[in-house]
XYZ file of C-alpha atoms in Angstrom:
782
model
C 16.600 30.931 76.349
C 19.301 30.635 79.009
C 18.365 29.629 82.545
C 20.468 29.315 85.661
C 19.163 26.818 88.172
C 20.085 25.010 91.326
C 19.227 21.538 90.247
C 18.238 18.438 92.110
C 16.636 15.140 91.288
C 13.657 16.244 89.221
C 10.485 15.997 91.255
C 12.064 13.823 93.926
C 12.791 14.397 97.586
C 14.372 11.690 99.655
C 13.652 13.524 102.915
C 9.913 13.157 102.261
C 9.745 9.545 101.152
C 6.417 7.780 101.545
C 6.069 4.543 103.475
C 6.496 2.453 100.341
C 9.945 3.916 99.615
C 11.291 4.704 103.064
C 14.726 3.298 103.751
C 14.272 1.502 107.031
C 16.818 1.144 109.786
C 16.809 -2.591 109.175
C 17.748 -2.095 105.521
C 20.572 0.264 106.410
C 21.790 -2.215 109.003
C 21.787 -4.949 106.376
C 23.855 -2.741 104.085
C 26.353 -2.175 106.900
C 26.655 -5.930 107.453
C 27.542 -6.600 103.812
C 29.417 -3.460 102.831
C 30.679 -2.104 106.160
C 30.491 1.359 107.704
C 32.336 2.845 104.733
C 29.231 2.581 102.557
C 28.408 5.883 100.853
C 25.242 6.972 99.079
C 24.604 8.676 95.781
C 21.911 10.916 94.381
C 21.598 12.322 90.887
C 21.166 15.866 89.589
C 18.738 15.557 86.694
C 17.679 17.819 83.885
C 14.411 19.716 84.379
C 14.226 20.373 80.622
C 13.416 17.960 77.778
C 16.040 19.558 75.510
C 18.749 22.073 76.393
C 22.425 22.851 76.053
C 24.529 22.731 79.208
C 26.359 26.034 79.350
C 27.958 25.770 82.807
C 27.986 23.511 85.864
C 29.181 24.761 89.268
C 29.565 22.009 91.873
C 31.600 23.967 94.426
C 28.787 24.556 96.925
C 27.772 20.907 96.842
C 31.372 19.757 97.299
C 31.692 21.998 100.370
C 28.495 20.703 101.979
C 29.197 18.732 105.214
C 29.067 14.988 104.599
C 29.624 15.207 100.848
C 32.599 13.191 99.641
C 32.633 13.946 95.901
C 30.644 15.181 92.918
C 30.848 13.791 89.371
C 29.795 15.368 86.055
C 30.033 14.646 82.359
C 33.702 15.663 82.483
C 34.276 12.267 84.123
C 32.632 10.344 81.260
C 34.176 11.380 77.930
C 33.319 8.160 76.026
C 29.877 7.080 74.910
C 27.899 3.983 75.856
C 25.119 1.992 74.207
C 24.171 -1.605 73.440
C 23.549 -1.267 69.705
C 24.128 2.412 68.985
C 26.590 4.217 71.228
C 24.689 7.468 71.537
C 24.912 8.664 75.151
C 27.361 9.643 77.851
C 26.922 8.171 81.309
C 26.592 11.736 82.602
C 25.535 14.430 80.129
C 28.320 16.591 78.750
C 27.106 19.195 76.258
C 23.327 18.819 76.261
C 20.362 17.160 77.976
C 17.784 15.283 75.937
C 14.913 14.421 78.288
C 13.496 15.440 81.644
C 15.530 13.349 84.077
C 18.728 13.079 82.028
C 21.616 12.689 84.547
C 23.782 15.810 84.736
C 25.795 15.236 87.933
C 26.076 12.809 90.830
C 26.661 13.582 94.495
C 28.287 11.058 96.859
C 27.757 11.543 100.590
C 27.661 9.730 103.917
C 23.856 9.436 103.772
C 21.184 9.484 101.106
C 19.568 12.507 102.746
C 22.762 14.570 102.677
C 23.400 13.593 99.071
C 19.868 14.679 98.209
C 20.291 18.049 99.906
C 23.604 18.644 98.164
C 22.133 18.025 94.725
C 20.160 21.239 95.205
C 23.416 23.133 95.572
C 24.704 22.127 92.133
C 24.179 25.086 89.811
C 23.532 24.310 86.164
C 23.089 26.936 83.470
C 21.023 25.722 80.510
C 20.162 27.125 77.123
C 16.708 25.717 76.487
C 16.115 24.316 72.980
C 12.965 23.391 71.097
C 11.883 19.896 72.062
C 10.744 17.143 69.728
C 7.692 15.543 71.329
C 6.209 13.553 68.439
C 8.015 11.052 66.195
C 6.430 12.366 63.014
C 7.529 15.872 63.922
C 10.989 14.446 64.553
C 11.126 13.174 60.965
C 10.378 16.553 59.430
C 13.216 18.313 57.633
C 13.118 21.374 59.896
C 12.905 19.428 63.178
C 15.587 20.227 65.777
C 18.360 17.623 65.714
C 18.547 15.822 69.027
C 21.783 14.046 68.072
C 23.702 16.291 65.638
C 26.632 13.850 65.712
C 24.579 10.761 64.741
C 26.835 10.131 61.738
C 29.821 9.629 64.075
C 28.221 7.108 66.416
C 29.462 3.501 66.573
C 26.782 1.162 65.215
C 26.586 -2.505 64.092
C 26.128 -3.329 60.420
C 22.459 -4.340 60.766
C 21.322 -0.920 62.060
C 20.855 1.878 59.505
C 20.977 5.410 60.961
C 20.227 8.393 58.733
C 22.857 11.098 59.245
C 21.555 14.634 59.613
C 18.140 13.445 60.853
C 16.497 12.174 64.040
C 16.282 8.646 62.600
C 18.785 6.230 64.200
C 17.328 3.293 62.267
C 15.099 2.790 59.238
C 14.267 -0.836 58.497
C 12.589 -1.772 55.203
C 10.697 -4.767 53.844
C 10.003 -5.024 50.118
C 8.390 -8.298 49.025
C 6.451 -8.638 45.783
C 4.773 -5.605 44.198
C 2.419 -3.922 46.647
C 1.221 -1.081 44.411
C 0.192 -3.410 41.606
C -1.453 -5.829 44.045
C -4.139 -3.384 45.223
C -5.981 -3.862 41.934
C -6.359 -7.571 42.740
C -8.115 -6.848 46.051
C -11.891 -6.959 46.443
C -11.680 -5.302 49.857
C -9.133 -2.834 51.244
C -8.969 -1.494 54.795
C -6.700 1.288 56.035
C -6.310 2.590 59.600
C -3.938 4.278 62.023
C -3.300 2.848 65.492
C -1.571 4.390 68.492
C 0.197 2.861 71.479
C 1.337 5.007 74.431
C 4.515 4.711 76.461
C 4.096 2.378 79.432
C 6.244 1.542 82.437
C 7.432 -1.858 83.608
C 6.751 -0.981 87.285
C 8.802 -3.786 88.893
C 8.205 -4.186 92.617
C 11.948 -3.715 93.171
C 13.169 -0.394 91.806
C 16.616 -0.095 90.236
C 19.390 -0.337 92.831
C 23.137 -0.603 92.292
C 26.147 -0.629 94.588
C 29.584 -0.129 93.081
C 33.055 -0.279 94.609
C 36.446 0.506 93.126
C 39.395 -0.936 95.040
C 42.871 0.569 95.273
C 43.977 -1.400 92.194
C 41.159 0.086 90.124
C 39.195 -3.175 90.065
C 35.450 -2.473 89.886
C 32.758 -4.586 91.529
C 29.131 -3.803 90.759
C 26.243 -5.368 92.674
C 23.041 -4.825 90.757
C 19.595 -6.171 89.993
C 20.183 -7.026 86.364
C 18.995 -9.086 83.416
C 22.298 -8.399 81.616
C 25.327 -8.842 83.917
C 27.747 -9.693 81.099
C 26.449 -6.969 78.784
C 26.786 -4.474 81.629
C 30.361 -5.595 82.271
C 31.238 -5.189 78.617
C 29.501 -1.859 77.993
C 30.707 -0.200 81.202
C 34.275 -1.384 80.653
C 34.297 -0.097 77.067
C 32.832 3.277 78.009
C 35.424 3.782 80.761
C 38.358 2.565 78.673
C 38.913 -0.514 80.830
C 39.489 -4.191 80.225
C 36.467 -6.389 80.870
C 38.686 -8.230 83.363
C 38.683 -5.086 85.508
C 34.901 -5.060 85.897
C 33.001 -7.632 87.934
C 29.180 -7.668 88.035
C 27.338 -9.627 90.729
C 23.589 -9.943 90.242
C 21.322 -11.780 92.689
C 17.688 -12.665 92.054
C 15.832 -9.851 90.304
C 12.721 -8.374 91.929
C 10.883 -7.899 88.676
C 12.388 -7.020 85.321
C 10.119 -7.312 82.248
C 12.957 -5.773 80.198
C 13.647 -2.634 82.235
C 16.654 -4.264 83.930
C 18.238 -5.312 80.655
C 21.134 -3.376 79.195
C 22.561 -0.412 81.100
C 20.377 2.262 82.683
C 21.528 3.703 86.033
C 24.154 1.087 86.895
C 26.965 2.950 85.131
C 26.169 6.057 87.208
C 27.027 4.158 90.382
C 30.307 2.929 88.884
C 31.475 6.402 87.859
C 30.550 7.755 91.280
C 32.497 4.955 92.981
C 35.569 5.831 90.912
C 35.641 9.154 92.726
C 35.886 7.526 96.175
C 38.163 4.453 95.834
C 37.757 1.907 98.598
C 34.200 2.998 99.419
C 31.133 1.220 98.044
C 28.546 3.673 96.723
C 24.835 2.823 96.756
C 22.455 4.394 94.256
C 18.750 3.677 94.689
C 16.013 5.050 92.480
C 12.833 6.233 94.118
C 9.554 4.977 92.735
C 9.044 8.329 91.054
C 12.441 8.131 89.341
C 11.688 4.565 88.296
C 8.771 5.821 86.219
C 10.713 8.117 83.885
C 14.496 7.859 84.354
C 14.812 4.166 83.423
C 13.564 2.499 80.260
C 9.942 2.833 79.241
C 8.123 0.971 76.509
C 8.326 3.035 73.340
C 5.292 4.804 71.973
C 4.118 3.852 68.485
C 2.055 5.266 65.648
C 1.218 2.519 63.133
C -0.374 3.138 59.730
C -1.517 -0.005 57.924
C -3.290 -0.690 54.637
C -4.316 -4.253 53.805
C -6.335 -5.919 51.069
C -7.883 -9.307 50.328
C -9.991 -11.117 47.765
C -13.595 -12.122 48.402
C -12.558 -15.742 48.936
C -10.539 -14.654 51.975
C -6.928 -14.548 50.758
C -4.815 -11.605 51.867
C -3.057 -10.144 48.827
C -1.126 -7.090 50.010
C -0.100 -5.153 53.102
C 1.646 -1.824 53.538
C 2.772 -0.590 56.946
C 4.549 2.414 58.372
C 5.769 2.372 61.974
C 6.820 5.577 63.706
C 8.545 4.605 66.944
C 8.896 7.210 69.687
C 12.320 6.007 70.789
C 12.953 8.752 73.305
C 16.253 10.481 73.912
C 18.557 7.477 73.383
C 18.235 4.019 71.823
C 19.715 1.330 74.040
C 17.259 -1.174 72.522
C 15.020 1.026 70.372
C 16.915 0.562 67.119
C 16.649 -3.220 67.380
C 12.963 -3.086 68.321
C 12.496 -1.109 65.118
C 14.291 -3.824 63.176
C 12.440 -6.733 64.828
C 9.030 -5.184 64.270
C 9.939 -4.404 60.681
C 10.670 -8.010 59.756
C 7.625 -9.163 61.764
C 5.298 -6.454 60.416
C 2.901 -8.814 58.630
C 2.060 -10.637 61.829
C 1.855 -14.430 61.509
C 0.323 -14.334 58.024
C 1.612 -15.389 54.615
C 1.165 -12.341 52.388
C 2.686 -12.286 48.892
C 3.056 -8.497 48.578
C 4.480 -6.550 51.511
C 5.928 -3.100 52.015
C 6.997 -2.038 55.488
C 8.935 0.957 56.739
C 9.843 0.895 60.414
C 11.315 4.185 61.647
C 13.080 4.639 64.953
C 12.837 8.337 65.794
C 14.635 10.280 68.497
C 12.354 12.447 70.630
C 12.816 14.326 73.891
C 10.814 11.765 75.818
C 12.115 9.161 78.329
C 14.388 6.491 76.896
C 12.572 3.680 75.124
C 13.860 0.223 75.898
C 13.028 -3.444 76.043
C 9.613 -4.341 77.432
C 8.064 -7.788 77.597
C 7.353 -8.669 73.971
C 10.031 -6.371 72.466
C 7.717 -4.396 70.178
C 5.404 -7.293 69.340
C 2.481 -6.259 71.619
C 2.653 -2.794 70.082
C 2.498 -3.884 66.425
C -0.035 -6.678 66.998
C -2.377 -4.074 68.509
C -2.914 -2.750 64.996
C -2.317 -5.921 62.954
C -4.921 -8.016 64.732
C -7.570 -5.301 64.702
C -7.166 -4.582 60.999
C -7.390 -8.326 60.312
C -10.783 -8.312 62.067
C -11.891 -5.278 60.075
C -10.826 -6.899 56.803
C -12.681 -10.113 57.669
C -15.793 -8.034 58.365
C -15.401 -6.266 55.036
C -15.539 -9.551 53.090
C -18.094 -11.144 55.423
C -15.937 -14.030 56.669
C -15.759 -15.501 60.167
C -12.687 -14.077 61.875
C -11.319 -17.407 63.085
C -11.806 -18.918 59.630
C -10.100 -15.890 58.043
C -7.073 -16.338 60.289
C -6.909 -20.070 59.593
C -7.001 -19.385 55.863
C -4.053 -16.952 55.979
C -1.899 -17.936 58.959
C 1.662 -19.153 58.516
C 2.288 -22.864 58.291
C 5.334 -25.006 57.646
C 6.919 -23.859 54.391
C 5.146 -20.491 54.242
C 7.265 -17.720 52.732
C 7.372 -14.951 55.346
C 8.029 -11.234 54.887
C 11.820 -11.616 54.674
C 11.639 -14.323 52.028
C 12.554 -17.071 54.502
C 10.567 -20.307 54.730
C 8.684 -21.006 57.938
C 9.777 -23.902 60.105
C 7.202 -26.423 61.438
C 4.658 -24.537 63.520
C 1.372 -25.289 65.290
C -0.404 -21.942 64.897
C -3.481 -23.359 63.189
C -3.911 -25.794 66.072
C -3.586 -22.900 68.525
C -6.378 -21.006 66.749
C -8.687 -24.011 66.713
C -8.121 -24.907 70.359
C -8.404 -21.343 71.693
C -11.625 -20.808 69.735
C -13.126 -24.054 71.007
C -12.228 -23.189 74.601
C -14.503 -20.114 74.625
C -17.252 -21.684 72.453
C -16.442 -19.530 69.451
C -19.477 -19.032 67.235
C -21.957 -19.475 70.079
C -23.891 -16.387 71.207
C -23.855 -16.517 74.991
C -26.262 -14.204 76.829
C -24.996 -11.292 78.973
C -25.518 -11.292 82.732
C -27.800 -8.222 82.694
C -29.948 -6.235 80.266
C -27.605 -3.226 80.309
C -24.610 -5.362 79.420
C -23.425 -6.659 76.076
C -21.362 -9.783 75.567
C -18.786 -10.359 72.876
C -15.943 -12.600 71.798
C -12.699 -11.768 70.071
C -9.386 -13.342 69.220
C -5.891 -12.384 68.169
C -2.930 -14.429 66.992
C 0.763 -13.609 67.264
C 4.318 -14.471 66.449
C 7.617 -13.435 67.946
C 11.214 -14.379 67.266
C 14.133 -13.857 69.659
C 15.357 -10.398 68.576
C 19.106 -10.641 69.014
C 22.386 -10.316 67.134
C 23.266 -13.327 64.977
C 26.091 -14.333 67.330
C 24.425 -14.137 70.768
C 25.921 -17.053 72.689
C 25.396 -19.136 75.818
C 27.756 -21.263 77.901
C 27.479 -23.551 80.923
C 29.446 -25.903 83.111
C 28.403 -28.938 85.133
C 30.461 -30.063 88.130
C 30.031 -33.213 90.210
C 30.522 -33.119 93.964
C 31.844 -36.059 96.002
C 28.366 -37.349 96.862
C 27.365 -37.165 93.188
C 25.247 -34.082 93.635
C 25.749 -31.653 90.781
C 26.405 -27.925 90.611
C 25.356 -26.251 87.384
C 26.943 -22.953 86.393
C 25.020 -20.641 84.075
C 25.085 -16.941 83.254
C 21.378 -16.463 82.581
C 19.363 -14.704 85.248
C 16.442 -15.890 87.339
C 13.825 -13.126 87.141
C 10.866 -15.155 88.341
C 10.359 -17.031 85.090
C 11.731 -20.302 86.502
C 14.833 -20.643 84.348
C 16.911 -22.135 87.192
C 14.316 -24.893 87.582
C 14.259 -25.671 83.870
C 18.071 -25.747 83.646
C 18.155 -28.150 86.595
C 15.614 -30.379 84.834
C 17.662 -30.431 81.646
C 20.899 -31.200 83.468
C 19.282 -34.001 85.481
C 17.675 -35.591 82.439
C 20.898 -35.489 80.421
C 23.108 -36.770 83.242
C 20.723 -39.472 84.424
C 20.503 -38.294 88.035
C 17.518 -37.225 90.167
C 16.638 -33.561 89.810
C 16.963 -33.208 93.586
C 20.708 -33.719 93.150
C 21.047 -30.572 91.000
C 21.954 -27.147 92.368
C 22.117 -24.134 90.059
C 24.825 -21.788 91.273
C 23.894 -18.208 92.108
C 24.094 -15.309 92.258
C 25.259 -14.662 88.722
C 28.829 -13.368 88.965
C 30.725 -12.409 85.827
C 33.994 -13.441 87.467
C 32.893 -17.047 88.015
C 29.691 -17.698 86.049
C 29.955 -18.849 82.435
C 29.116 -16.300 79.759
C 25.529 -15.553 78.771
C 24.610 -12.770 76.340
C 21.548 -11.501 78.243
C 18.357 -12.706 79.904
C 16.119 -11.257 77.214
C 14.238 -12.334 74.079
C 12.651 -15.430 75.687
C 15.729 -17.343 74.537
C 17.157 -19.008 77.657
C 15.181 -22.274 77.498
C 16.365 -22.680 73.921
C 19.862 -21.137 73.877
C 21.125 -21.572 77.428
C 19.262 -24.875 77.563
C 21.341 -26.128 74.645
C 24.520 -25.056 76.468
C 23.459 -26.833 79.682
C 22.589 -29.997 77.755
C 25.988 -29.860 76.023
C 27.797 -29.409 79.348
C 25.863 -32.236 80.979
C 26.485 -34.476 77.973
C 30.198 -33.697 78.231
C 30.224 -34.692 81.912
C 28.168 -37.799 81.159
C 30.615 -38.814 78.412
C 33.540 -38.516 80.824
C 31.784 -40.726 83.371
C 30.884 -43.395 80.837
C 34.388 -43.409 79.315
C 35.846 -43.883 82.794
C 33.538 -46.773 83.648
C 33.914 -48.365 80.195
C 37.669 -48.507 80.732
C 37.217 -49.743 84.289
C 34.882 -52.573 83.224
C 36.579 -53.119 79.869
C 33.222 -52.735 78.135
C 31.934 -50.978 75.044
C 30.650 -47.536 76.043
C 27.564 -48.131 73.873
C 26.395 -50.736 76.385
C 26.493 -48.301 79.311
C 23.954 -45.849 80.635
C 23.381 -43.677 83.709
C 20.066 -44.112 85.488
C 19.034 -42.625 88.804
C 22.615 -41.789 89.743
C 24.127 -45.176 88.864
C 26.076 -46.390 85.852
C 24.489 -49.544 84.512
C 25.653 -52.067 81.940
C 23.042 -53.533 79.610
C 25.527 -56.311 78.798
C 26.761 -57.479 82.207
C 23.910 -55.933 84.252
C 26.490 -54.518 86.658
C 25.834 -51.209 88.410
C 28.164 -48.636 89.902
C 27.028 -45.576 91.902
C 28.377 -42.188 90.883
C 29.196 -41.272 94.459
C 32.933 -40.635 95.049
C 33.844 -42.013 91.630
C 32.992 -38.660 89.956
C 35.646 -36.871 92.026
C 38.154 -39.487 93.170
C 38.082 -41.720 90.098
C 38.321 -45.530 90.058
C 41.191 -47.863 91.023
C 43.165 -49.744 88.430
C 43.523 -53.537 88.851
C 46.031 -54.929 91.309
C 46.604 -51.649 93.100
C 48.336 -50.094 90.077
C 47.044 -46.610 90.665
C 43.840 -44.745 89.788
C 42.129 -43.460 86.680
C 39.708 -40.562 86.237
C 39.479 -37.507 88.433
C 37.028 -34.672 89.130
C 34.329 -34.569 86.464
C 33.516 -31.134 85.052
C 31.557 -30.767 81.831
C 31.585 -27.709 79.596
C 29.157 -26.643 76.902
C 28.270 -23.702 74.734
C 25.780 -22.796 72.065
C 25.535 -20.128 69.404
C 23.317 -20.273 66.310
C 25.467 -20.293 63.194
C 22.770 -20.038 60.560
C 21.246 -16.549 60.940
C 22.042 -14.447 57.873
C 21.982 -10.753 57.152
C 19.130 -9.017 55.347
C 19.346 -6.746 52.347
C 19.184 -3.158 53.676
C 16.850 -2.037 50.872
C 14.448 -4.992 50.740
C 14.816 -6.816 54.063
C 15.133 -10.095 52.161
C 17.488 -12.895 53.219
C 17.765 -16.674 53.651
C 17.126 -16.768 57.407
C 16.500 -13.628 59.400
C 15.824 -15.220 62.802
C 16.408 -18.459 64.674
C 12.695 -19.308 65.013
C 9.248 -17.958 65.821
C 6.967 -18.879 68.711
C 3.305 -18.523 67.750
C 0.010 -18.533 69.587
C -3.572 -17.390 69.890
C -5.696 -15.824 72.602
C -9.482 -15.803 72.537
C -11.510 -13.611 74.896
C -15.108 -13.758 76.121
C -16.180 -10.555 77.898
C -19.013 -8.254 78.891
C -19.336 -4.482 78.522
C -21.521 -2.430 80.848
C -23.242 0.072 78.530
C -24.007 2.414 81.440
C -20.411 2.778 82.693
C -18.270 1.436 79.864
C -16.750 -1.064 82.301
C -15.214 -4.151 80.673
C -15.380 -7.473 82.503
C -13.355 -10.346 81.075
C -15.137 -13.648 81.683
C -12.838 -16.143 79.984
C -9.490 -15.940 78.230
C -8.080 -18.933 76.392
C -4.359 -18.860 75.638
C -2.913 -21.458 73.255
C 0.774 -21.335 72.358
C 3.083 -23.623 70.410
C 6.092 -23.933 72.719
C 7.844 -26.710 70.796
C 8.133 -28.842 73.912
C 6.984 -27.914 77.411
C 9.975 -28.793 79.596
C 7.985 -27.809 82.688
C 4.275 -27.709 81.785
C 3.220 -26.039 85.041
C 5.654 -23.183 84.470
C 4.527 -22.839 80.864
C 0.918 -22.524 82.019
C 1.974 -20.004 84.656
C 3.683 -17.922 81.947
C 0.494 -17.988 79.893
C -1.536 -16.873 82.903
C 0.909 -14.135 83.947
C 1.185 -12.829 80.401
C -2.588 -12.672 80.061
C -2.863 -10.644 83.256
C -0.070 -8.237 82.304
C -1.455 -7.957 78.802
C -4.916 -7.150 80.150
C -3.426 -4.546 82.502
C -1.685 -2.778 79.624
C -4.815 -3.086 77.499
C -7.300 -1.675 80.014
C -5.380 0.721 82.257
C -1.792 1.648 81.484
C -0.215 4.623 79.741
C 2.279 7.338 80.623
C 0.911 10.879 80.326
C 3.622 13.134 78.915
C 3.007 16.870 78.596
C 5.750 19.055 77.199
C 8.177 16.192 77.740
C 7.341 15.937 81.438
C 5.699 12.875 82.965
C 2.481 13.731 84.768
C 1.572 10.339 86.293
C 4.687 9.120 88.090
C 3.138 7.199 90.990
C 0.704 4.360 91.544
C -1.897 6.971 92.488
C -2.031 8.163 88.884
C -0.558 5.213 86.990
C -3.030 2.354 87.248
C -1.959 -1.266 86.989
C -4.179 -4.282 87.345
C -4.654 -5.867 90.760
C -6.201 -9.173 91.765
C -9.568 -7.414 92.033
C -9.389 -6.439 88.366
C -8.469 -9.897 87.129
C -10.937 -12.469 88.498
C -11.537 -14.032 85.093
C -10.933 -17.628 84.082
C -7.706 -18.229 82.184
C -7.540 -21.383 80.090
C -3.910 -22.222 79.217
C -3.457 -24.622 76.292
C -0.076 -26.124 75.399
C 0.614 -26.997 71.755
C 3.851 -28.831 70.932
C 5.386 -28.830 67.461
C 9.112 -29.422 68.129
C 11.792 -26.912 67.175
C 14.571 -28.615 65.239
C 17.436 -27.109 67.249
C 15.745 -26.727 70.630
C 16.525 -28.977 73.599
C 13.863 -31.685 73.315
C 12.338 -29.359 70.709
C 11.667 -26.496 73.148
C 11.117 -22.832 72.312
C 10.559 -19.844 74.624
C 7.193 -18.617 75.932
C 8.041 -15.907 78.484
C 7.135 -12.807 76.470
C 4.732 -14.202 73.918
C 1.861 -14.718 76.304
C 1.072 -10.985 76.582
C 1.470 -10.096 72.896
C -2.093 -10.781 71.613
C -4.053 -9.839 74.741
C -4.840 -6.187 73.989
C -6.102 -6.709 70.414
C -8.080 -9.783 71.474
C -9.852 -7.643 74.082
C -10.383 -4.803 71.583
C -11.868 -7.232 69.064
C -14.194 -8.667 71.718
C -15.323 -5.155 72.751
C -16.063 -4.349 69.108
C -17.962 -7.612 68.755
C -20.043 -6.805 71.840
C -20.763 -3.132 71.209
C -19.807 -2.208 67.676
C -17.331 0.282 69.137
C -13.772 0.040 67.806
C -10.963 1.623 69.860
C -7.741 2.230 67.918
C -5.682 3.958 70.630
C -4.596 2.160 73.806
C -5.635 1.841 76.591
C -9.234 0.602 76.265
C -10.534 2.513 79.266
C -14.106 2.435 80.514
C -14.264 6.171 79.863
C -13.377 5.758 76.181
C -15.935 2.984 75.751
C -18.651 4.983 77.505
C -18.032 8.145 75.470
C -18.018 6.260 72.176
C -21.261 4.515 73.092
C -22.785 7.863 74.089
C -21.638 9.504 70.854
C -23.125 6.694 68.813
C -26.375 6.921 70.769
C -26.609 10.679 70.227
C -25.746 10.333 66.550
C -28.507 7.746 66.192
C -31.058 10.016 67.833
């Protein structure tokens, strides 16, 4: 079917913005102060169809509209872009693949004029059959969303299947699963479903790009990945990375949606059309819901068996990931969940097939937990069901099978030292596991549940970090890093590490911001809960380098052995002579030689970097290899809750969260991460889910998309820190940012089942679902 349409931003209208999204005069004035009166504004023409060929685009009417400066289309973006698999053009060229796919961009003197002009762009489409289910996408007769998949650039650890809708198929083959079923006394098999969800950051995506007369690009953007954006945008436009500068201030909420490249490249291409003018592109709240990354949907089929004495013998899993139209992160989520598909259990016989499948849904991307909350939703419920089948206490069953130091995991690697068993014991004790507490009313039922988890930093084997440390004249210290502050407290932790290594008060440390790819040291991305470990190692190395320079200078000045010197509280001290020397001035101006014979030393600047060198590849057919990841962070959540049998309403009373973080560099921040993760995890568990019908999002506002508020989360959170040091972490530290929301949903589901006997296999666990299941059971009983 061929349609001719005057397109605009799908479902959006800047001239009728609600109070939440209205661009105020003060904001426009602030833009003028920074970017001057030459600031222009962009709006995007988006596809109204989930799948269609672009037959013709006519931009002439829009270009003639008063106030419009330029219009861009896919003709301006011939090369493809993508973090792992280069599978999309910045603006669509031959076809659109989801509702909201960018087709053209209008640049004008105001956002309102740009919006009006988008409606004058005429696009003729030939509508194609859409793929709206990943299992349909895998069928032999399914429409191909990416016919040229075989030609895409892809790294050697991603395995696309040419001529299909599968951009990655990751396999695990350990032991002999089919033979192992005969050894099992109990076998459980179920299918679990997880919907797409949105990150809903308070700050929507905003980017301002400027191209000067020399062709140098500057991009101001709210980003978790400034260096990745610089690299990907430069490559896709055929430029040197030195021609692209990304400046990224504090991020107003990320959770993964501001990692990689989403709309930022649109602003850059639009700015190329109007050299000398900065161009601002701001997504409305409605656009934020479906035109940036969403968490991928998942269908998980799992079969698992154990002996009567409680040992898990075999596990077979199939994951069908609804990756959406493109796979900025989806192919790596598929890989990470494949090698983590057993959950934190030692199982001798494992078969896992993790399929990333293109659909005509919004683009799946990174979301807090990077696939781990989705797979643990099924893993931790089927573990409960298996424990019930053999009649074993669920905490005891987990303790009997959980990974420990030396366990052989799904990839054949041996597990490093880990405190998961301690996490289980402490979380269970915190909610009085095994004790039947009474409900608060006769029509309510009380139950307890738990779930354990693991997660490794999902990243390429050569993801690196760098840092520098520079002394000022008064001995205060400026620390340069490339990792982003997104509210997780990384700047504070880096300051602590630098201060501790240097031997100066933390109050003397300033972490330089905003992150600027022209001046900040390189950092791969602020993702994967890796900064405390990876960037922390780089900061420690840089501070140690600066410290060494100071001590070498003073050792020469005092003619002492450097081994006798130390830096404490901003002074160099000698354990031999008991002399002291303040760092002030010396760290910039140096120290005088005897008898006025000149000076030695000079400005002290330390440099450091870190990149793991020990991560190996995995066999593409078996997923086996010596070391698939750098490490795993593990933990347990235990939930005590009530269910109202009249309304289905779930009230969480207590939630204990115990995680092995290696070493808590800042215990208060670690506890805050546990608390925040529990709240976000409960929100996703009880309320959240995108409703997609025919490829179109139906709930694209906070009216229809419910997230938890303070009213919904009055429960007691009990954070518990467990510390089993990581061998290569700074002071033994590992990350905790994402992990704290991974087990929340299954822990709640297990507690609901314990309270009511009702088991919900498809997220979210709404009051309506609980009520209807209770009613159905009641009617069946009568």
